[in-house]
Amino acid sequence: MKNNVVVAGWGQITQPKKIKAPADDPIGLMQKALAEAASRLNDPRHLSQADGILVVKSLSAHYPDPAADLAGRIGAHPKFLFESRIGGNSPQTLINRAAGMIARGELNMVLVAGAEAYVPRTGTVPGTDRATKLDSALLQGIPEDYDGDDASGVTPLETQYGIEHPMQGFPLFETALWAASGKSIEAHIKDVAGFWAGFSRTAASHPFAWSKQPRTPEEIRIPSTRNRPIAFPYTKFMNAFVTVDQGAAVILMSEDYAIKYGSARGNTVFFCGGGYAEDRQRYMIQKTDFTSSPPLKAAVDKALERSGKKLDDIDAFDLYSCFPCAVSIAKKMIGISDADPRPLTLTGGLGFFGGPGNNYNLHAVATLCQMIAEGKVTTGLTTALGWFMHKHAAGIYSAIPPDKDLCAMDIEDRNDYLTGPYPIEIDPAPSGRGVIDTYTIVYTRDRQPDYAVIYGRTSDNLRFIARTREDKHVFNSLATECMIGKSVRLSCDTKTGLTIAEIPG
């Protein structure tokens, strides 16, 4: 007998920057989000009956066993505890796993929660009398004992050339999309700012958004004192905003449990199917195409097939939106046209709603579930992204119960998740002729070009990474004229040991 999976509760919390009470740490925010989720049950005390707790890894605070800590705070004694790895795909990946376990009858009620407390502030640590500054993950970094292979999204070679963080890496995809558009940089960025402004308007009306300020396309695309250029072609308002305090949670149950413990309030929300995939081309330096993402397509295709849905059945999307390029590539891979009227975000995205570390997607899921319960949406799809277009998860939620069994879903994806072409071979010390595939210019805080990084191919079709000369004319050429496909001359700078690409003209 098929065991349907129901999202019986969902909750979100945004902790304001200025508060009178002591600030909650991430687990405190998770606890409050779960309390909100439990308010949808016929008795909130049923939360303690959970037999599974899965927690999205927090980066703003390090916990040895956060799932156990959370269980203790809510008085639960689950038989299954789990913490995710690093990556924005984590919430949906955890939901997929929990749903599979429920479908197989291994668990009946599973809590999935996550939160970040990035805002530096002085607060009282729960359980103690001492006050401490809750430092952001930008200061704490990855825990020293973390042994996952996803602690970094780049290779040491890329780090050597100044590509390390998302704000430096994702612009490489946008530059490639600019070239593919065939438009001038002004026309391309005008298009980008136009749809990004729409995201800001969505955030402005979301009750849990960090930013309630809608932005015009001009505010987004034109550099200013409040909107400095970060890395070409992106300004600050095109970047994810991570310095937020936000938490979210969902309660998953078997349909039988949902009938027993759930609430008749609003439409029942079914989890219909999910998918997960990773790129064989693990790092950006290994990628052969900066305008596509085979694993994103694979994850969505799996979710659609497992749910028995077609793309036309989807009423609304929340496409992972750390940067505009992530949305553009998702549209391309899924097959969503520019003229499609269906919403691409339900929250406003990471740039405006807020980008709480690994956990943004759980806010998208909670928002979608609320919309389904209220009858605003019948069926919706969310996508979730880890690192530089590397790890992808997708989930489909609906008021209509699925007609397929989800027992094998998560097991299949854990055993078979790699997709796409094999990595391009790298030449770490190239010389001679090369061709540009993509590039970015990284700026200083006073809005001046700092350095430019080029990804390209040698005459032997090997990947190279290089800096350019630090020359204002070179920077200006890269920012105004599309150099992708142009030839460069590669040589080694004996002072720095870096490869230098000489730009023509």
Coordinates of C-alpha atoms in Angstrom, one line a residue:
M1 CA 0.0 0.0 0.0
K2 CA 1.3 3.4 -1.0
N3 CA 2.2 5.7 1.9
N4 CA 1.6 9.3 0.8
V5 CA 3.8 12.1 2.4
V6 CA 2.0 15.2 3.8
V7 CA 3.5 18.5 4.8
A8 CA 1.4 18.9 8.0
G9 CA 3.1 22.1 9.2
W10 CA 5.5 24.8 8.2
G11 CA 6.9 27.9 9.9
Q12 CA 9.2 30.8 9.4
I13 CA 10.9 33.4 11.6
T14 CA 12.9 36.5 10.9
Q15 CA 14.7 38.0 13.9
P16 CA 14.9 41.7 13.4
K17 CA 18.2 43.5 13.4
K18 CA 17.1 45.6 16.4
I19 CA 15.4 43.7 19.2
K20 CA 15.0 44.3 23.0
A21 CA 15.1 40.6 24.0
P22 CA 18.2 38.5 23.9
A23 CA 18.9 37.3 20.4
D24 CA 18.2 33.7 19.5
D25 CA 21.0 31.5 18.2
P26 CA 20.2 29.3 15.1
I27 CA 18.8 26.4 17.2
G28 CA 16.6 28.9 19.0
L29 CA 15.3 30.2 15.7
M30 CA 14.7 26.6 14.6
Q31 CA 12.7 26.0 17.7
K32 CA 10.5 29.0 17.1
A33 CA 10.0 28.1 13.5
L34 CA 9.0 24.6 14.6
A35 CA 6.6 26.1 17.1
E36 CA 4.9 28.0 14.3
A37 CA 4.8 24.8 12.2
A38 CA 3.3 22.9 15.1
S39 CA 0.5 25.5 15.4
R40 CA -1.0 23.9 12.4
L41 CA -1.4 20.6 14.1
N42 CA -4.6 19.7 16.1
D43 CA -2.4 19.9 19.2
P44 CA 1.1 21.6 19.1
R45 CA 2.3 19.1 21.8
H46 CA 2.3 16.4 19.1
L47 CA 5.7 17.9 18.0
S48 CA 7.3 15.9 20.7
Q49 CA 6.1 12.7 19.0
A50 CA 8.5 13.2 16.1
D51 CA 10.6 10.1 15.3
G52 CA 13.0 11.9 13.0
I53 CA 14.7 15.2 13.1
L54 CA 16.9 16.4 10.1
V55 CA 18.7 19.7 10.5
V56 CA 20.3 21.9 7.8
K57 CA 23.9 22.6 8.7
S58 CA 24.3 26.1 10.2
L59 CA 27.3 28.1 9.3
S60 CA 26.8 31.0 11.7
A61 CA 27.2 28.8 14.7
H62 CA 28.9 25.4 15.1
Y63 CA 27.1 22.6 16.9
P64 CA 28.5 19.1 17.6
D65 CA 25.0 17.5 17.3
P66 CA 22.4 20.1 16.3
A67 CA 19.6 17.6 15.7
A68 CA 20.0 16.2 19.2
D69 CA 20.1 19.8 20.6
L70 CA 16.9 20.6 18.9
A71 CA 15.2 17.4 20.0
G72 CA 16.1 18.3 23.6
R73 CA 14.7 21.8 23.3
I74 CA 11.3 20.5 22.1
G75 CA 11.2 17.4 24.3
A76 CA 11.3 14.9 21.5
H77 CA 13.1 11.5 21.5
P78 CA 13.5 10.6 17.9
K79 CA 15.1 7.4 16.7
F80 CA 16.7 9.1 13.7
L81 CA 18.8 12.3 13.8
F82 CA 20.7 13.8 10.9
E83 CA 22.6 16.9 9.9
S84 CA 23.2 18.0 6.3
R85 CA 26.4 18.7 4.6
I86 CA 27.2 22.2 3.2
G87 CA 25.2 23.6 0.3
G88 CA 22.1 25.5 -0.5
N89 CA 20.6 22.3 -1.9
S90 CA 20.4 20.9 1.7
P91 CA 16.8 21.7 2.7
Q92 CA 15.2 20.0 -0.3
T93 CA 17.7 17.1 -0.2
L94 CA 16.7 16.5 3.4
I95 CA 13.0 16.6 2.6
N96 CA 13.6 14.1 -0.2
R97 CA 15.3 11.8 2.3
A98 CA 12.7 12.2 4.9
A99 CA 9.9 11.6 2.4
G100 CA 11.6 8.4 1.3
M101 CA 11.8 7.1 4.8
I102 CA 8.2 8.0 5.5
A103 CA 7.1 6.3 2.3
R104 CA 8.9 3.1 3.3
G105 CA 7.3 3.2 6.7
E106 CA 10.6 3.7 8.5
L107 CA 9.4 7.0 10.1
N108 CA 6.0 8.5 10.6
M109 CA 6.7 12.2 11.6
V110 CA 9.8 14.0 10.6
L111 CA 10.9 17.5 11.4
V112 CA 13.2 19.4 9.0
A113 CA 14.6 22.6 10.3
G114 CA 17.3 25.1 9.6
A115 CA 18.4 28.6 10.6
E116 CA 21.2 31.2 10.6
A117 CA 22.0 34.0 12.9
Y118 CA 24.4 36.0 10.8
V119 CA 23.8 39.5 12.3
P120 CA 26.6 40.3 14.7
R121 CA 25.0 41.3 18.0
T122 CA 25.4 40.9 21.7
G123 CA 22.9 38.4 23.2
T124 CA 22.6 36.0 26.0
V125 CA 23.5 32.4 25.2
P126 CA 20.6 30.1 26.0
G127 CA 21.2 28.0 29.1
T128 CA 23.9 30.4 30.4
D129 CA 24.1 33.8 32.1
R130 CA 26.9 35.1 29.9
A131 CA 26.5 37.5 27.0
T132 CA 28.4 37.0 23.8
K133 CA 28.6 38.3 20.3
L134 CA 27.0 35.9 17.9
D135 CA 29.6 36.1 15.2
S136 CA 28.6 35.4 11.6
A137 CA 29.9 32.5 9.6
L138 CA 31.8 35.0 7.5
L139 CA 34.1 35.3 10.6
Q140 CA 33.8 31.7 12.0
G141 CA 34.4 29.9 8.7
I142 CA 34.0 26.1 8.3
P143 CA 34.4 24.0 11.4
E144 CA 37.9 22.6 11.7
D145 CA 36.7 19.1 12.1
Y146 CA 34.4 19.2 9.1
D147 CA 35.4 16.4 6.8
G148 CA 33.0 16.9 3.9
D149 CA 34.3 17.3 0.3
D150 CA 32.0 20.3 -0.1
A151 CA 33.8 22.6 2.4
S152 CA 34.9 24.6 -0.6
G153 CA 33.4 25.3 -4.0
V154 CA 36.7 26.0 -5.8
T155 CA 40.1 24.4 -6.3
P156 CA 43.3 25.7 -4.7
L157 CA 44.4 26.9 -8.2
E158 CA 41.2 29.0 -8.5
T159 CA 41.8 30.4 -5.0
Q160 CA 45.3 31.4 -6.0
Y161 CA 43.9 33.5 -8.8
G162 CA 41.3 35.2 -6.5
I163 CA 38.2 33.2 -7.2
E164 CA 37.0 31.7 -3.9
H165 CA 33.6 33.1 -2.8
P166 CA 30.2 33.1 -4.6
M167 CA 30.4 36.8 -5.1
Q168 CA 33.5 36.2 -7.3
G169 CA 32.4 32.9 -8.9
F170 CA 28.9 33.4 -10.1
P171 CA 29.7 36.5 -12.2
L172 CA 31.6 34.1 -14.5
F173 CA 28.3 32.5 -15.4
E174 CA 26.7 35.9 -16.1
T175 CA 29.5 37.0 -18.4
A176 CA 29.0 33.8 -20.4
L177 CA 25.2 34.4 -20.5
W178 CA 25.9 38.0 -21.8
A179 CA 28.0 36.6 -24.6
A180 CA 25.3 34.0 -25.5
S181 CA 22.7 36.8 -25.6
G182 CA 24.4 38.6 -28.4
K183 CA 23.5 41.9 -26.8
S184 CA 25.5 44.8 -25.6
I185 CA 26.4 44.8 -21.9
E186 CA 24.0 47.7 -21.4
A187 CA 21.1 45.8 -22.9
H188 CA 21.9 42.5 -21.2
I189 CA 22.2 44.1 -17.7
K190 CA 19.1 46.0 -18.3
D191 CA 17.2 42.7 -18.9
V192 CA 18.8 41.2 -15.8
A193 CA 17.9 44.2 -13.6
G194 CA 14.4 44.2 -14.9
F195 CA 13.5 40.7 -13.7
W196 CA 15.6 41.1 -10.5
A197 CA 13.5 44.2 -9.7
G198 CA 10.5 42.0 -9.9
F199 CA 12.0 39.7 -7.3
S200 CA 12.5 42.7 -5.0
R201 CA 8.8 43.6 -5.3
T202 CA 7.9 40.0 -4.3
A203 CA 10.1 40.3 -1.2
A204 CA 8.6 43.7 -0.3
S205 CA 5.2 42.0 0.3
H206 CA 6.5 38.8 2.0
P207 CA 5.9 38.9 5.8
F208 CA 9.3 37.2 6.6
A209 CA 11.5 39.1 4.1
W210 CA 14.6 40.8 5.4
S211 CA 14.3 43.7 2.9
K212 CA 11.0 45.3 2.4
Q213 CA 12.4 47.9 0.0
P214 CA 11.4 47.3 -3.6
R215 CA 14.2 48.3 -6.0
T216 CA 13.8 49.8 -9.5
P217 CA 15.8 48.3 -12.4
E218 CA 17.9 51.5 -12.4
E219 CA 18.7 51.2 -8.7
I220 CA 19.9 47.6 -9.3
R221 CA 22.0 48.0 -12.4
I222 CA 23.6 51.5 -11.9
P223 CA 26.5 51.5 -9.5
S224 CA 26.2 54.0 -6.6
T225 CA 27.5 54.5 -3.1
R226 CA 24.9 52.1 -1.8
N227 CA 25.2 49.7 -4.8
R228 CA 28.9 49.3 -5.5
P229 CA 30.2 47.0 -8.1
I230 CA 31.3 43.7 -6.6
A231 CA 32.5 41.6 -9.5
F232 CA 31.7 42.3 -13.1
P233 CA 29.0 42.3 -14.3
Y234 CA 27.2 42.3 -10.9
T235 CA 26.5 45.2 -8.5
K236 CA 25.8 44.7 -4.8
F237 CA 22.0 44.5 -5.3
M238 CA 22.5 41.5 -7.7
N239 CA 24.2 39.5 -4.9
A240 CA 22.7 37.3 -2.3
F241 CA 22.3 39.1 1.1
V242 CA 23.6 36.7 3.7
T243 CA 23.8 38.9 6.9
V244 CA 20.4 37.9 8.2
D245 CA 18.8 36.1 11.1
Q246 CA 16.2 33.7 9.7
G247 CA 14.8 30.2 10.4
A248 CA 12.3 27.8 8.8
A249 CA 10.9 24.4 9.5
V250 CA 8.5 21.9 8.1
I251 CA 6.7 18.9 9.6
L252 CA 6.4 15.8 7.3
M253 CA 4.0 13.0 8.1
S254 CA 2.6 9.9 6.6
E255 CA -0.9 10.6 5.4
D256 CA -2.3 8.3 8.1
Y257 CA -0.4 10.3 10.8
A258 CA -1.6 13.6 9.2
I259 CA -5.2 12.5 9.5
K260 CA -4.6 11.7 13.2
Y261 CA -2.4 14.6 14.2
G262 CA -2.9 17.2 11.5
S263 CA -5.4 20.0 11.1
A264 CA -8.3 20.4 8.7
R265 CA -7.3 24.0 8.2
G266 CA -6.9 24.7 4.5
N267 CA -5.9 22.4 1.7
T268 CA -3.8 19.3 2.5
V269 CA -0.3 19.8 1.2
F270 CA 1.3 16.6 -0.4
F271 CA 4.9 16.2 -1.1
C272 CA 4.7 14.6 -4.6
G273 CA 8.3 13.9 -5.6
G274 CA 11.8 15.1 -5.5
G275 CA 15.1 14.8 -7.3
Y276 CA 18.8 15.3 -6.7
A277 CA 21.9 15.4 -9.0
E278 CA 25.5 16.6 -9.0
D279 CA 27.7 17.8 -11.8
R280 CA 30.5 15.6 -12.8
Q281 CA 32.3 18.8 -13.5
R282 CA 32.7 19.5 -9.8
Y283 CA 34.5 22.9 -9.9
M284 CA 34.1 25.9 -12.2
I285 CA 37.6 25.4 -13.6
Q286 CA 36.4 21.9 -14.8
K287 CA 33.3 23.2 -16.6
T288 CA 33.0 23.2 -20.4
D289 CA 29.8 25.4 -20.6
F290 CA 29.1 28.3 -18.2
T291 CA 25.5 28.8 -19.6
S292 CA 24.0 25.4 -18.7
S293 CA 23.6 22.9 -15.8
P294 CA 22.9 19.3 -16.7
P295 CA 22.4 18.3 -13.0
L296 CA 19.7 21.0 -12.5
K297 CA 17.8 19.6 -15.4
A298 CA 18.3 16.0 -14.1
A299 CA 17.0 16.9 -10.6
V300 CA 13.9 18.6 -12.0
D301 CA 13.2 15.8 -14.5
K302 CA 13.4 13.3 -11.7
A303 CA 11.0 15.3 -9.5
L304 CA 8.5 15.6 -12.4
E305 CA 8.7 11.9 -13.3
R306 CA 8.4 10.7 -9.7
S307 CA 5.5 13.0 -9.0
G308 CA 3.6 12.1 -12.2
K309 CA 3.5 15.7 -13.1
K310 CA 4.4 17.6 -16.3
L311 CA 5.9 21.1 -16.5
D312 CA 2.5 22.5 -17.6
D313 CA 1.0 21.2 -14.3
I314 CA 3.2 23.6 -12.3
D315 CA 1.4 26.8 -11.2
A316 CA 4.4 28.5 -9.6
F317 CA 8.2 28.1 -9.2
D318 CA 10.7 29.2 -6.7
L319 CA 14.0 28.9 -8.6
Y320 CA 17.1 29.2 -6.4
S321 CA 18.2 32.8 -6.8
C322 CA 21.5 33.5 -5.1
F323 CA 22.4 35.5 -8.2
P324 CA 20.5 36.3 -11.4
C325 CA 22.5 33.8 -13.5
A326 CA 21.2 30.9 -11.3
V327 CA 17.7 31.9 -12.3
S328 CA 18.5 32.3 -16.0
I329 CA 20.3 29.0 -16.2
A330 CA 17.4 27.3 -14.4
K331 CA 14.9 28.7 -16.8
K332 CA 16.9 27.5 -19.7
M333 CA 17.4 24.0 -18.3
I334 CA 13.8 23.5 -17.2
G335 CA 12.3 25.0 -20.3
I336 CA 10.6 28.1 -18.9
S337 CA 10.3 30.9 -21.6
D338 CA 10.7 34.6 -21.0
A339 CA 7.1 35.0 -21.8
D340 CA 5.9 32.4 -19.3
P341 CA 3.6 34.3 -16.8
R342 CA 4.2 31.9 -13.9
P343 CA 6.1 33.3 -10.9
L344 CA 9.8 32.4 -10.7
T345 CA 10.1 33.3 -7.0
L346 CA 7.6 33.1 -4.1
T347 CA 9.8 34.9 -1.6
G348 CA 11.8 37.5 -3.5
G349 CA 15.0 35.4 -3.5
L350 CA 18.3 35.5 -1.6
G351 CA 19.1 39.0 -2.6
F352 CA 16.0 40.6 -1.1
F353 CA 14.1 38.0 1.0
G354 CA 17.4 37.0 2.6
G355 CA 20.1 34.4 2.0
P356 CA 20.4 32.5 5.3
G357 CA 23.4 30.3 4.5
N358 CA 22.4 26.8 3.5
N359 CA 18.7 27.2 4.5
Y360 CA 17.1 29.6 2.0
N361 CA 15.2 26.9 0.2
L362 CA 13.3 25.8 3.3
H363 CA 11.8 29.3 3.4
A364 CA 10.7 28.8 -0.2
V365 CA 9.1 25.4 0.6
A366 CA 7.3 26.9 3.7
T367 CA 6.0 29.8 1.6
L368 CA 4.8 27.4 -1.2
C369 CA 3.0 25.2 1.4
Q370 CA 1.2 28.2 2.8
M371 CA 0.1 29.2 -0.7
I372 CA -1.2 25.7 -1.5
A373 CA -3.1 25.5 1.9
E374 CA -4.7 28.9 1.1
G375 CA -5.7 27.8 -2.4
K376 CA -3.5 30.4 -4.2
V377 CA -1.5 27.6 -5.9
T378 CA -2.4 24.0 -6.6
T379 CA 1.0 22.7 -7.6
G380 CA 4.4 24.2 -7.2
L381 CA 8.1 23.4 -7.8
T382 CA 11.1 24.6 -5.9
T383 CA 14.8 24.2 -6.8
A384 CA 17.8 24.3 -4.5
L385 CA 21.4 24.9 -5.4
G386 CA 24.7 24.0 -3.7
W387 CA 28.0 25.8 -4.5
F388 CA 28.7 26.9 -8.1
M389 CA 26.0 25.1 -10.0
H390 CA 27.3 21.9 -8.6
K391 CA 24.6 20.2 -6.4
H392 CA 20.9 20.5 -7.3
A393 CA 17.7 19.4 -5.6
A394 CA 14.1 19.8 -6.7
G395 CA 10.7 19.2 -5.0
I396 CA 7.1 19.2 -6.1
Y397 CA 4.3 20.0 -3.7
S398 CA 0.6 19.9 -4.4
A399 CA -3.0 19.9 -3.1
I400 CA -3.5 16.9 -5.3
P401 CA -2.2 13.6 -3.9
P402 CA 0.4 11.8 -6.0
D403 CA -0.3 8.6 -7.8
K404 CA 3.2 7.3 -7.6
D405 CA 5.2 5.6 -4.8
L406 CA 8.2 7.5 -3.4
C407 CA 9.8 4.5 -1.6
A408 CA 12.9 4.3 -3.7
M409 CA 13.4 8.0 -4.5
D410 CA 16.1 9.0 -2.1
I411 CA 17.9 5.7 -2.3
E412 CA 18.1 5.9 -6.1
D413 CA 19.6 9.4 -5.8
R414 CA 22.2 8.5 -3.2
N415 CA 23.4 5.6 -5.5
D416 CA 23.2 7.4 -8.9
Y417 CA 23.6 11.2 -8.7
L418 CA 26.4 12.2 -11.1
T419 CA 25.4 13.6 -14.5
G420 CA 26.8 15.8 -17.3
P421 CA 30.1 15.7 -19.3
Y422 CA 33.3 14.7 -17.7
P423 CA 35.7 17.5 -16.4
I424 CA 37.8 19.3 -18.9
E425 CA 41.5 18.7 -18.3
I426 CA 43.5 21.6 -16.7
D427 CA 46.8 23.1 -17.7
P428 CA 48.1 24.8 -14.5
A429 CA 51.0 26.5 -16.2
P430 CA 50.0 27.3 -19.8
S431 CA 51.9 29.3 -22.3
G432 CA 51.3 30.4 -25.9
R433 CA 47.9 31.0 -27.4
G434 CA 44.5 30.7 -25.6
V435 CA 40.9 31.6 -26.1
I436 CA 38.6 33.2 -23.6
D437 CA 35.6 31.3 -22.3
T438 CA 34.5 33.7 -19.6
Y439 CA 35.8 36.2 -17.1
T440 CA 35.1 38.7 -14.3
I441 CA 36.6 41.8 -12.8
V442 CA 36.7 42.0 -9.0
Y443 CA 36.3 45.5 -7.5
T444 CA 37.6 47.1 -4.3
R445 CA 35.3 48.6 -1.7
D446 CA 35.9 52.1 -3.2
R447 CA 34.5 50.8 -6.5
Q448 CA 37.8 50.6 -8.4
P449 CA 38.8 47.5 -10.4
D450 CA 41.2 45.3 -8.4
Y451 CA 42.0 42.4 -10.7
A452 CA 40.5 40.5 -13.6
V453 CA 40.4 36.7 -13.9
I454 CA 40.0 34.8 -17.2
Y455 CA 38.9 31.2 -17.7
G456 CA 39.8 29.9 -21.2
R457 CA 41.2 27.1 -23.3
T458 CA 44.7 26.6 -24.6
S459 CA 45.4 25.6 -28.2
D460 CA 45.4 22.0 -26.9
N461 CA 41.8 22.5 -25.6
L462 CA 43.0 22.4 -22.0
R463 CA 41.5 24.7 -19.4
F464 CA 43.6 27.6 -18.2
I465 CA 42.9 30.3 -15.6
A466 CA 44.8 33.6 -15.7
R467 CA 45.0 37.1 -14.5
T468 CA 45.3 40.1 -16.8
R469 CA 47.6 43.1 -16.5
E470 CA 46.3 45.5 -13.9
D471 CA 45.7 48.2 -16.4
K472 CA 42.6 50.5 -16.5
H473 CA 42.4 50.2 -20.3
V474 CA 42.3 46.4 -20.1
F475 CA 39.6 46.5 -17.4
N476 CA 37.6 49.0 -19.4
S477 CA 37.8 46.8 -22.5
L478 CA 36.6 43.7 -20.6
A479 CA 33.7 45.6 -19.1
T480 CA 32.5 47.2 -22.3
E481 CA 33.4 44.8 -25.1
C482 CA 32.6 41.1 -24.9
M483 CA 35.9 39.3 -25.0
I484 CA 34.6 35.8 -25.0
G485 CA 36.0 33.9 -27.9
K486 CA 38.9 36.3 -28.3
S487 CA 42.5 35.1 -28.5
V488 CA 45.0 35.9 -25.8
R489 CA 48.7 35.3 -25.3
L490 CA 49.6 33.4 -22.1
S491 CA 52.8 33.8 -20.2
C492 CA 54.0 33.4 -16.6
D493 CA 54.6 36.4 -14.3
T494 CA 57.9 35.6 -12.7
K495 CA 57.2 37.8 -9.7
T496 CA 53.9 36.3 -8.7
G497 CA 54.0 32.9 -10.5
L498 CA 50.6 33.6 -12.0
T499 CA 49.7 33.1 -15.6
I500 CA 49.0 36.4 -17.3
A501 CA 46.7 36.7 -20.3
E502 CA 47.5 39.5 -22.7
I503 CA 44.3 41.0 -24.0
P504 CA 44.3 42.0 -27.7
G505 CA 44.2 45.7 -28.7

